[in-house]
Coordinates of C-alpha atoms in Angstrom, one line a residue:
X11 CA -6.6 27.8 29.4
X12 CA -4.8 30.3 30.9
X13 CA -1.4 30.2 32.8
X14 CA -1.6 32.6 34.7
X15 CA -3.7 31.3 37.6
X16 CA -0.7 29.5 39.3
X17 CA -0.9 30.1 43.6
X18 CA 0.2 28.4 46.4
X19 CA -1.7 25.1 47.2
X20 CA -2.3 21.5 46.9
X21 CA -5.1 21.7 43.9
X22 CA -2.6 24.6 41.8
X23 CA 0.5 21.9 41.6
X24 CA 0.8 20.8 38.5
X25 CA 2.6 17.1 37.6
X26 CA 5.5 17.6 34.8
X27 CA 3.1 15.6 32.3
X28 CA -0.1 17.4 33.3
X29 CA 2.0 20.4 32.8
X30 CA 3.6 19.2 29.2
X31 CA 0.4 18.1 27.9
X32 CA -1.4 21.3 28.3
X33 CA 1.4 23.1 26.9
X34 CA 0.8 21.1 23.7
X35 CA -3.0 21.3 23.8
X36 CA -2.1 25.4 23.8
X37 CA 0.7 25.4 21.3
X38 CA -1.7 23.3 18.7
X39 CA -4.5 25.3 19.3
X40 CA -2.9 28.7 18.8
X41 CA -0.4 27.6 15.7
X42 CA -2.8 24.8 14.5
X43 CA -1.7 25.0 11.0
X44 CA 1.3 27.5 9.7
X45 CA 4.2 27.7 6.5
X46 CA 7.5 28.1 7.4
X47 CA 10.3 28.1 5.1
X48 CA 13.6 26.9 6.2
X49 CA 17.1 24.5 5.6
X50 CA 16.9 20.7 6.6
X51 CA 19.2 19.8 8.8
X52 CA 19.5 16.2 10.9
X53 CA 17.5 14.8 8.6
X54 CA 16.9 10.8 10.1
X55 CA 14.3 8.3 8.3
X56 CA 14.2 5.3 10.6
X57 CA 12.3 1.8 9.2
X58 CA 9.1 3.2 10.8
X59 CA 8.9 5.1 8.0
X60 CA 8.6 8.2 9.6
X61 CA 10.7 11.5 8.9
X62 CA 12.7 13.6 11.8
X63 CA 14.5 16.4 11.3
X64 CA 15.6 19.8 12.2
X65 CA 14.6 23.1 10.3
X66 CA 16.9 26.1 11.0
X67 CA 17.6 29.5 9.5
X68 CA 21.0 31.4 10.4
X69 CA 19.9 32.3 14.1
X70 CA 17.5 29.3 15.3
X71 CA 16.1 25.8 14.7
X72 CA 13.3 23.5 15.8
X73 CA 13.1 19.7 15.8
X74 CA 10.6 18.7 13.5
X75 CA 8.5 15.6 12.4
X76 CA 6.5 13.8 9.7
X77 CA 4.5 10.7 9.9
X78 CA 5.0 7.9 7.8
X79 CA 0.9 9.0 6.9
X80 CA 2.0 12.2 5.5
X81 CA 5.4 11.9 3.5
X82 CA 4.4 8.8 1.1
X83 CA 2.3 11.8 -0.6
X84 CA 5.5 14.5 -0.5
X85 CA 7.1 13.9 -4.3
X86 CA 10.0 15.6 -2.6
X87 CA 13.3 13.5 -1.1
X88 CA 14.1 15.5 2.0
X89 CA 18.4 15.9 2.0
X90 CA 20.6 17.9 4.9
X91 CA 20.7 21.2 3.3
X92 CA 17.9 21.2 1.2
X93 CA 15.7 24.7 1.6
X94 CA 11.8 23.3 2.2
X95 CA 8.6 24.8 2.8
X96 CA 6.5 23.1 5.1
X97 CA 2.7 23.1 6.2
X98 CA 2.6 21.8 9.7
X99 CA 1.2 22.3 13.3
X100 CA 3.1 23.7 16.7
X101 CA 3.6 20.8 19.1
X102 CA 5.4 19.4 22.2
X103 CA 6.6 16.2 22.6
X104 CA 5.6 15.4 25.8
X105 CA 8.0 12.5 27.2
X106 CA 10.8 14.5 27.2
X107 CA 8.9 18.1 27.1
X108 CA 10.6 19.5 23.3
X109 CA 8.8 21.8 21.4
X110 CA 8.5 20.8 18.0
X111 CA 6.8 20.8 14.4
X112 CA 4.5 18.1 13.1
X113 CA 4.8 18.5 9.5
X114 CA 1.7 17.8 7.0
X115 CA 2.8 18.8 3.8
X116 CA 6.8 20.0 2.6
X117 CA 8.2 20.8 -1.0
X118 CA 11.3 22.2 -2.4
X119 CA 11.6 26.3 -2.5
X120 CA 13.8 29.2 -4.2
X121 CA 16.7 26.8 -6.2
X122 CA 16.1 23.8 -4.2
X123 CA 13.1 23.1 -6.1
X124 CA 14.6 23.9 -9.2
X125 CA 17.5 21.9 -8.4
X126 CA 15.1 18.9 -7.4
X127 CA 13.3 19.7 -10.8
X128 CA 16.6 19.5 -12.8
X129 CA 17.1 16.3 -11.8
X130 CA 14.0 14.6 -12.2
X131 CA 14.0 15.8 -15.6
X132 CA 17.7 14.9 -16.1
X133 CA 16.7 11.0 -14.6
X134 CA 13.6 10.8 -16.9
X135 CA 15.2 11.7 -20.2
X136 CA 18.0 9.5 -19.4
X137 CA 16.1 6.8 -18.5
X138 CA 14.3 7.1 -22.4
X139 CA 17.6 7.2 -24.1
X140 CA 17.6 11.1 -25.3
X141 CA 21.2 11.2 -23.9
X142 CA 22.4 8.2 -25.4
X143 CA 25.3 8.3 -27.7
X144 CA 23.8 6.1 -30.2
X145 CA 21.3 9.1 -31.2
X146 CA 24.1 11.5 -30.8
X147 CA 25.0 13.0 -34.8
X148 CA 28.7 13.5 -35.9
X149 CA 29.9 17.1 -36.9
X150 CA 30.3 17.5 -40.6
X151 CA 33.8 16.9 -41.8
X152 CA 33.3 19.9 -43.6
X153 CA 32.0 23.0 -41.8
X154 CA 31.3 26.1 -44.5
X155 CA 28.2 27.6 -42.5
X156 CA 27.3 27.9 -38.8
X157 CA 24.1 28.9 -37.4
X158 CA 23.7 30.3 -34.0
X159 CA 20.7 30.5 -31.6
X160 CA 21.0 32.8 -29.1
X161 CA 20.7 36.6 -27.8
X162 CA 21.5 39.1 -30.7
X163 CA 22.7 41.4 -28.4
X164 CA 24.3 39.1 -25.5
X165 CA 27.9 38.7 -24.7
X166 CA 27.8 34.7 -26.0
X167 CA 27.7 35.8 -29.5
X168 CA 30.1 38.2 -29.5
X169 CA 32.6 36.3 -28.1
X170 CA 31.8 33.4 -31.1
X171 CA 32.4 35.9 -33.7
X172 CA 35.7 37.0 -32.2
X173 CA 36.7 33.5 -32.1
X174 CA 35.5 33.0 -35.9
X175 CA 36.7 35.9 -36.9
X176 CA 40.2 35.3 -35.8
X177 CA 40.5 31.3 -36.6
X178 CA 38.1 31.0 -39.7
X179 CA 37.2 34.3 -41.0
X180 CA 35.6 32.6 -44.1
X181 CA 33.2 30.5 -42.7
X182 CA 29.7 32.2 -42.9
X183 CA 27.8 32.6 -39.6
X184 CA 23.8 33.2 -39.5
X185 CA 22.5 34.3 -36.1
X186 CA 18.7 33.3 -35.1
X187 CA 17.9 35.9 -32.1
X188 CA 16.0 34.3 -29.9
X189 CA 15.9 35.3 -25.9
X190 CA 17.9 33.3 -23.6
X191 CA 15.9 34.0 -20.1
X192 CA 12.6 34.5 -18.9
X193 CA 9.2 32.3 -18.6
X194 CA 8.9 32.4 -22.9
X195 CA 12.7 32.5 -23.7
X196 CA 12.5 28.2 -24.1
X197 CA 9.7 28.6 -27.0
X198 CA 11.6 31.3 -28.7
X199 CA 14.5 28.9 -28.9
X200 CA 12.3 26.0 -30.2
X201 CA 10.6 28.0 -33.0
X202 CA 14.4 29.4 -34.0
X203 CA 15.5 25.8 -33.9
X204 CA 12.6 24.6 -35.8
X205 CA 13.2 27.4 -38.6
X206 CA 16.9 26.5 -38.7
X207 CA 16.1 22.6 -39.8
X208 CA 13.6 23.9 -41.8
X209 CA 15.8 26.3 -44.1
X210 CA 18.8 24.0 -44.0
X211 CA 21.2 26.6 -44.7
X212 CA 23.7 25.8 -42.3
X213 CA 26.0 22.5 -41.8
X214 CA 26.1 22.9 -37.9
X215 CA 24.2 24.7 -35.3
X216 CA 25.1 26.2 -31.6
X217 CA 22.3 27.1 -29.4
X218 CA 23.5 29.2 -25.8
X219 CA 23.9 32.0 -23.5
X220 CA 26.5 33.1 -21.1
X221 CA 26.7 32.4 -17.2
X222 CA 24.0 33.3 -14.9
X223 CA 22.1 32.4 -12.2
X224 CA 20.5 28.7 -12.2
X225 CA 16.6 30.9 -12.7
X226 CA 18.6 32.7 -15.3
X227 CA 19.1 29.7 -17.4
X228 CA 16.6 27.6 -16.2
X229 CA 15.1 27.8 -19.7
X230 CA 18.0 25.4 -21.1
X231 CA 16.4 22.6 -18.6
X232 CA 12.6 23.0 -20.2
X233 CA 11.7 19.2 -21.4
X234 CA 10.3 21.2 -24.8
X235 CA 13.3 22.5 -25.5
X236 CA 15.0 19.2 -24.5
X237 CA 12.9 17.3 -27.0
X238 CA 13.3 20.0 -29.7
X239 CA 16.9 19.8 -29.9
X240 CA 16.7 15.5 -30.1
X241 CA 14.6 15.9 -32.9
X242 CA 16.5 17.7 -34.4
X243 CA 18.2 16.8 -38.1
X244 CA 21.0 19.7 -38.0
X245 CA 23.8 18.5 -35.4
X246 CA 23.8 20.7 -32.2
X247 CA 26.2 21.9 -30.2
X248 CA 25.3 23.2 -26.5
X249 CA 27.2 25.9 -25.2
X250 CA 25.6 27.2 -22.1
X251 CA 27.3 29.0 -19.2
X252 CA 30.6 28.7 -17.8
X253 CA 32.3 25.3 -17.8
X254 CA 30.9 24.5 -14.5
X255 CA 27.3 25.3 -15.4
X256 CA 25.2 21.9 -17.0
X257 CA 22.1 22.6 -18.4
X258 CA 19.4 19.7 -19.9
X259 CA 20.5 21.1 -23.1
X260 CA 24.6 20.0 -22.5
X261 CA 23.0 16.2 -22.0
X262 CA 20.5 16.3 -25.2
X263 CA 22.8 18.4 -27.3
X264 CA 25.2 16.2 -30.0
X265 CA 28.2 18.0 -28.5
X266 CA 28.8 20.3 -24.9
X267 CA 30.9 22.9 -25.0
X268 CA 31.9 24.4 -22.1
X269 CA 31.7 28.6 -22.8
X270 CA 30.3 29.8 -26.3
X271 CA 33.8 30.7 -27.0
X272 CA 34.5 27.0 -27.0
X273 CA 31.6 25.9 -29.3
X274 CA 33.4 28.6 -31.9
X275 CA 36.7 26.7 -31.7
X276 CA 35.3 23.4 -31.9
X277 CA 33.2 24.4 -35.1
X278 CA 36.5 26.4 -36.6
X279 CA 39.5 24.8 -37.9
X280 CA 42.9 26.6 -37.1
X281 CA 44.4 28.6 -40.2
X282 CA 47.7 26.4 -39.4
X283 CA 45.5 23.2 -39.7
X284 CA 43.8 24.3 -42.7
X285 CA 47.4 25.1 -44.4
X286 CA 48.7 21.9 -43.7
X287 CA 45.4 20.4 -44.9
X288 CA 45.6 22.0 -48.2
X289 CA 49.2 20.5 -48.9
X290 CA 48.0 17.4 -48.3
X291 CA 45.2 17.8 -50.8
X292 CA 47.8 19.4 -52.8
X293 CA 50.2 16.2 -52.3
X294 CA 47.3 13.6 -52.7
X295 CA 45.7 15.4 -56.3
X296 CA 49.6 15.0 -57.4
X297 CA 49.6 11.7 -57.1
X298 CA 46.0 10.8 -58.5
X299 CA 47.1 13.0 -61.5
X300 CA 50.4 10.6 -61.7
X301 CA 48.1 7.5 -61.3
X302 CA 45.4 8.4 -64.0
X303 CA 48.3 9.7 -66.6
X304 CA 49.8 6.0 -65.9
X305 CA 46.7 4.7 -65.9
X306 CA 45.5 6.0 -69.8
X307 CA 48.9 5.0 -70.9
X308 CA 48.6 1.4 -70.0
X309 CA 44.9 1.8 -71.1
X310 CA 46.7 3.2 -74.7
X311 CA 48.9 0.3 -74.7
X312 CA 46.6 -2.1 -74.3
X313 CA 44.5 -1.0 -77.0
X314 CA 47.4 -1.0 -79.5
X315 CA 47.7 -4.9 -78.8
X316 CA 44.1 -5.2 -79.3
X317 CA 44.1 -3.4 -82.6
X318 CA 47.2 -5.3 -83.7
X319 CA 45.0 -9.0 -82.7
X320 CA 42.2 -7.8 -84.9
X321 CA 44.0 -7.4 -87.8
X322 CA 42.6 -9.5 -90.8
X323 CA 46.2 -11.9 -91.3
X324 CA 45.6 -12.6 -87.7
X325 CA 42.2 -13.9 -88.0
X326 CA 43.3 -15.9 -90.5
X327 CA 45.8 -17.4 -89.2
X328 CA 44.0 -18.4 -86.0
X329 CA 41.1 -20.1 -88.6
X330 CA 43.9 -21.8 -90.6
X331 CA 45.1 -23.2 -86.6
X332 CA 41.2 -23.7 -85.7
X333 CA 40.7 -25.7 -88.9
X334 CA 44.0 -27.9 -88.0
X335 CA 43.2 -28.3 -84.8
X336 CA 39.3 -29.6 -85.7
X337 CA 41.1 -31.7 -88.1
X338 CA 43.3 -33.6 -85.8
X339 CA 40.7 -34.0 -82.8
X340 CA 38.7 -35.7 -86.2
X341 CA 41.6 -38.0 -87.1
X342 CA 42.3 -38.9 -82.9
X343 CA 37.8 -39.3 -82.7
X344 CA 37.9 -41.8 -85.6
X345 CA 41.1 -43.8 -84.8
X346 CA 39.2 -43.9 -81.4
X347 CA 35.6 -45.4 -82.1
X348 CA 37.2 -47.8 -84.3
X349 CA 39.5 -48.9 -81.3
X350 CA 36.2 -49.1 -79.2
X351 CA 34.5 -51.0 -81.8
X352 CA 37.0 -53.4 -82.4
X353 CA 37.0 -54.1 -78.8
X354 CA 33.7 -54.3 -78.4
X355 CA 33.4 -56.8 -81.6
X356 CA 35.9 -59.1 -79.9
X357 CA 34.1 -59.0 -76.7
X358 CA 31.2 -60.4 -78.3
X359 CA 33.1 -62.8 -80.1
X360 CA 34.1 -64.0 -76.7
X361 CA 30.5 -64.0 -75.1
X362 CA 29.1 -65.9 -78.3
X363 CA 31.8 -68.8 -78.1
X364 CA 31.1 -69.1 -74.7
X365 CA 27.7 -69.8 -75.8
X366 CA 28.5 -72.0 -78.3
X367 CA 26.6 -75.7 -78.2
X368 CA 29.4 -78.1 -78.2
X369 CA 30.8 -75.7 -76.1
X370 CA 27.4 -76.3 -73.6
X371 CA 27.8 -79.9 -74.2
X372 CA 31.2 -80.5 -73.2
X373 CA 31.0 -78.4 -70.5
X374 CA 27.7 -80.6 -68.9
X375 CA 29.6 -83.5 -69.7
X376 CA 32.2 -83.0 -67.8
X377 CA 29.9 -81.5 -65.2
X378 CA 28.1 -84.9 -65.1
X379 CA 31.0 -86.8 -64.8
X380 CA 32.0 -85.0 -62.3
X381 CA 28.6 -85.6 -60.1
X382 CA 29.3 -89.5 -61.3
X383 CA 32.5 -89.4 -59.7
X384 CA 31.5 -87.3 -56.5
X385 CA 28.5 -90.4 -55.6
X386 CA 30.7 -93.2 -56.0
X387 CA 32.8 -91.6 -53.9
X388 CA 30.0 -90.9 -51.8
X389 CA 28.6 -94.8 -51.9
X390 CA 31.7 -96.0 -50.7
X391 CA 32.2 -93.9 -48.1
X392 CA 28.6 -94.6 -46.7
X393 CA 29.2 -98.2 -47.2
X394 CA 32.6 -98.3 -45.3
X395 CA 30.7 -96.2 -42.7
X396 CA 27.7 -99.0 -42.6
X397 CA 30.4 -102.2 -42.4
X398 CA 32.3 -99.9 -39.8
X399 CA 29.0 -99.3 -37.6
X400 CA 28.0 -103.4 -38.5
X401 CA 31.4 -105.0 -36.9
X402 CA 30.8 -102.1 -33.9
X403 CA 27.0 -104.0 -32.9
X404 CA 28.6 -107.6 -34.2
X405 CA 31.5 -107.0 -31.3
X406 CA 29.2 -105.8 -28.9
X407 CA 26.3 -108.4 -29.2
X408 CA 29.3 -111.1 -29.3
X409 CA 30.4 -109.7 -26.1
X410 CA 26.8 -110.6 -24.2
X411 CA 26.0 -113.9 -26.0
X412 CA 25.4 -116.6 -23.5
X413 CA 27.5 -118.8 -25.6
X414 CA 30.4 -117.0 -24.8
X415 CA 29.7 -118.0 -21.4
X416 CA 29.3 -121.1 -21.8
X417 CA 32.5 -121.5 -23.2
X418 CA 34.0 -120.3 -20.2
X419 CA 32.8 -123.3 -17.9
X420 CA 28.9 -121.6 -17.1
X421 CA 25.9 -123.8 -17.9
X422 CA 22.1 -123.4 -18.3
X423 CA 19.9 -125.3 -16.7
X424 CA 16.3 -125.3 -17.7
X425 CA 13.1 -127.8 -16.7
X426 CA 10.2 -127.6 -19.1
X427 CA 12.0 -124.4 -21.2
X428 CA 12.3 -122.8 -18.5
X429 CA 15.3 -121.6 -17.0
X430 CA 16.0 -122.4 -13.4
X431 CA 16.9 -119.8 -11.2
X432 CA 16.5 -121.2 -8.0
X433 CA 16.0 -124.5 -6.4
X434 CA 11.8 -124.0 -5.1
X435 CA 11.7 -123.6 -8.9
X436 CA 12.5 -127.6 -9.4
X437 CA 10.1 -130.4 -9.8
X438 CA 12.0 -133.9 -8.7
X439 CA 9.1 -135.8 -11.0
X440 CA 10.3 -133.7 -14.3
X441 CA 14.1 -134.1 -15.4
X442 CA 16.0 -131.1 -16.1
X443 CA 18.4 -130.2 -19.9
X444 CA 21.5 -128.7 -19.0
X445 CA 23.4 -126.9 -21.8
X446 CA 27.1 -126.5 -22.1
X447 CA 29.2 -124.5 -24.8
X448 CA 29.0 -127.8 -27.3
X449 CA 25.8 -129.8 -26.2
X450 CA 23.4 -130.9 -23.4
X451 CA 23.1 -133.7 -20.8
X452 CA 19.6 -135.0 -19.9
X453 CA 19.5 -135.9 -16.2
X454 CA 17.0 -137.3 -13.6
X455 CA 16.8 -135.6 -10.0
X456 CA 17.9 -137.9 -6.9
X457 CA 18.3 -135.0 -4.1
X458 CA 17.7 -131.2 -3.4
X459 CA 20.1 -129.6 -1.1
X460 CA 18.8 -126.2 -0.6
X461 CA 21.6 -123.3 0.9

């Protein structure tokens, strides 16, 4: 559609939306899918999950988008400043009318991506250990020959040698050539490496360049070269750059230095050091000398007295003592199992009277008269007890006898033997016995006078 038909007239006015929306349809149909290459700037990622930012350059910038659709597939963590390249579509955003960028695909460009690179490899190595210090190896004590893996003709190795030159001119340097930039320089470094631990001439190596670019050293951050320098046997020292520059290598390696001139000091002991070194070698071989010379004397002296208690009279002497002492534990033995036997005899002297017939005999006769004394003495006391309980039921029967009663004034009268109780009871016709304390009075019946 073409804009150019605007003229005066009710059907030619155009609403704000109708007017934004077919600004869009034109903008996405002419620039329907484009690159453009810029710096991220207002970068906002709201819980939508969607993306805005801006992407500028030094003159201009444009608000751009990308759908939560879109980034979940971008391996790349958009940051304000990052550099991007970005496949995306011209659009407007019609609410408010802005001119924009819908963005489809982005990644990293120039030394942003190399940056982003960098540390994904630095975060995966990490995260397997291959800059831990428990794989890191200790420098020798004891440096004699250095290797060194770098450029033959670069200024890194010329500085080392000045430094070795000047604090340890007799420690022997090798150089493995290898190049320290470019797409191959990384493989040249392993297969020097690899040659290095294979000859095993050297107690340390240093692998490095001088400053540069972050392309120019980029092949210090190649995972191969990473790996090659872990598995290595010979300890490493990493000496890449300037002290600000960090390379994959500086993490790996069993020792950073920060310039190559650096890695030469730390491999090269000072001549002052190595004087002061020597004395104490010089002090410490003194006094082992002193210790073994006092050492072989006492080791003399004691084989004198050795020689002098292996002397024949000696021997002798200690068999004449050995004998005399046999002797007496003989004498001390004897007088001792006839002291147990004697004891022994009288204890069965003992145990045999003790078992001794009349011995028995007395003893179960007075046993027995013992028993015979114990059941008369039981006899009486159960007779006592019988008389005691007798009187006890003599008292208490005397105590209810109806003569007792009687001797207190009562009398029993009784008709026929049988005990009258109650006056219906009486027959006038039949006389009655009446019994007192000392007899009984036979009487006839002349009245009943009932209560």
């Amino acid at each position: 559609m073409s804009l150019s038909g605007f003229h005066s007239g009710a059907s030619s006015t155009y609403t704000v939306s109708r007017l934004n929306r077919e600004i869009r349809s034109i903008l996405e149909q002419g620039f329907a899918s484009i690159r453009l290459s810029g710096e991220i700037s207002n970068f906002v990622a709201p819980a939508s999950g969607h993306w805005y930012f801006s992407l500028k350059d030094d003159k201009a910038q444009i608000k751009a988008a990308m759908w939560r659709g879109n980034n979940r597939y971008c391996q790349y963590k958009p940051t304000n400043g990052a550099q991007v390249e970005v496949q995306a579509r011209v659009s407007v955003y019609e609410p408010r009318g802005d001119y924009q960028l819908i963005v489809e695909k982005m990644e990293a460009a120039g030394e942003g991506l190399l940056k982003q690179q960098f540390d994904e490899l630095k975060m995966r190595l990490a995260a397997e250990g291959l800059f831990s210090s428990a794989h890191k190896k200790p420098m020798p004590s004891q440096i004699n020959k250095v290797g060194v893996i770098t450029s033959a003709t670069g200024a890194a190795i010329k500085d080392i040698l000045t430094v070795l030159k000047r604090r340890a001119p007799q420690l022997e340097v090798i150089i493995y050539p290898a190049q320290v930039q470019g797409k191959e320089a990384h493989l040249q470094l392993i297969e020097k490496l690899t040659i290095a631990n294979q000859r095993a001439e050297v107690d340390v190596l240093i692998i490095g360049r001088g400053g540069g670019s972050l392309e120019d050293m980029w092949c210090f951050n190649e995972e191969p070269l990473a790996r090659a320098i872990f598995a290595s046997q010979l300890p490493v020292i990493s000496a890449v750059g300037h002290e600000i520059d960090t390379t994959i290598s500086d993490y790996v390696a069993d020792l950073r230095a920060a310039t190559p001139s650096a890695a030469a000091e730390l491999v090269s002991p000072d001549q002052m050091a190595l004087q002061q070194q020597l004395m104490q070698y010089k002090r410490a071989l003194h006094i082992q000398v002193q210790q073994a010379i006092k050492h072989a004397r006492h080791y003399c002296a004691t084989l004198e007295q050795r020689l002098k208690l292996q002397h024949p009279e000696n021997q002798l002497l200690q068999q004449q003592q050995r004998v005399d002492e046999l002797s007496s534990r003989l004498s001390r033995a004897f007088l001792q199992m006839q002291s147990q036997r004697s004891s022994h005899l009288g204890l069965v002297k003992q145990r045999l009277s003790h078992q001794h017939p009349k011995r028995r005999l007395q003893d179960s006769t007075q046993q027995l008269q013992q028993l015979k004394n114990a059941l008369i003495q039981a006899m009486q006391k159960q007779q006592q007890l019988r008389q005691n309980q007798l009187a006890l039921y003599a008292a208490r029967l005397d105590s209810v006898s109806p003569l007792n009663v009687l001797a207190r004034g009562y009398s029993i009268t009784s008709q026929q033997q049988s005990v009258i109780k109650s006056v219906a009871q009486v027959n006038t016709q039949q006389p009655l016995v009446t019994r007192l304390h000392d007899g009984e009075v036979h009487s006839h019946i002349v009245n009943i006078k009932p209560y």
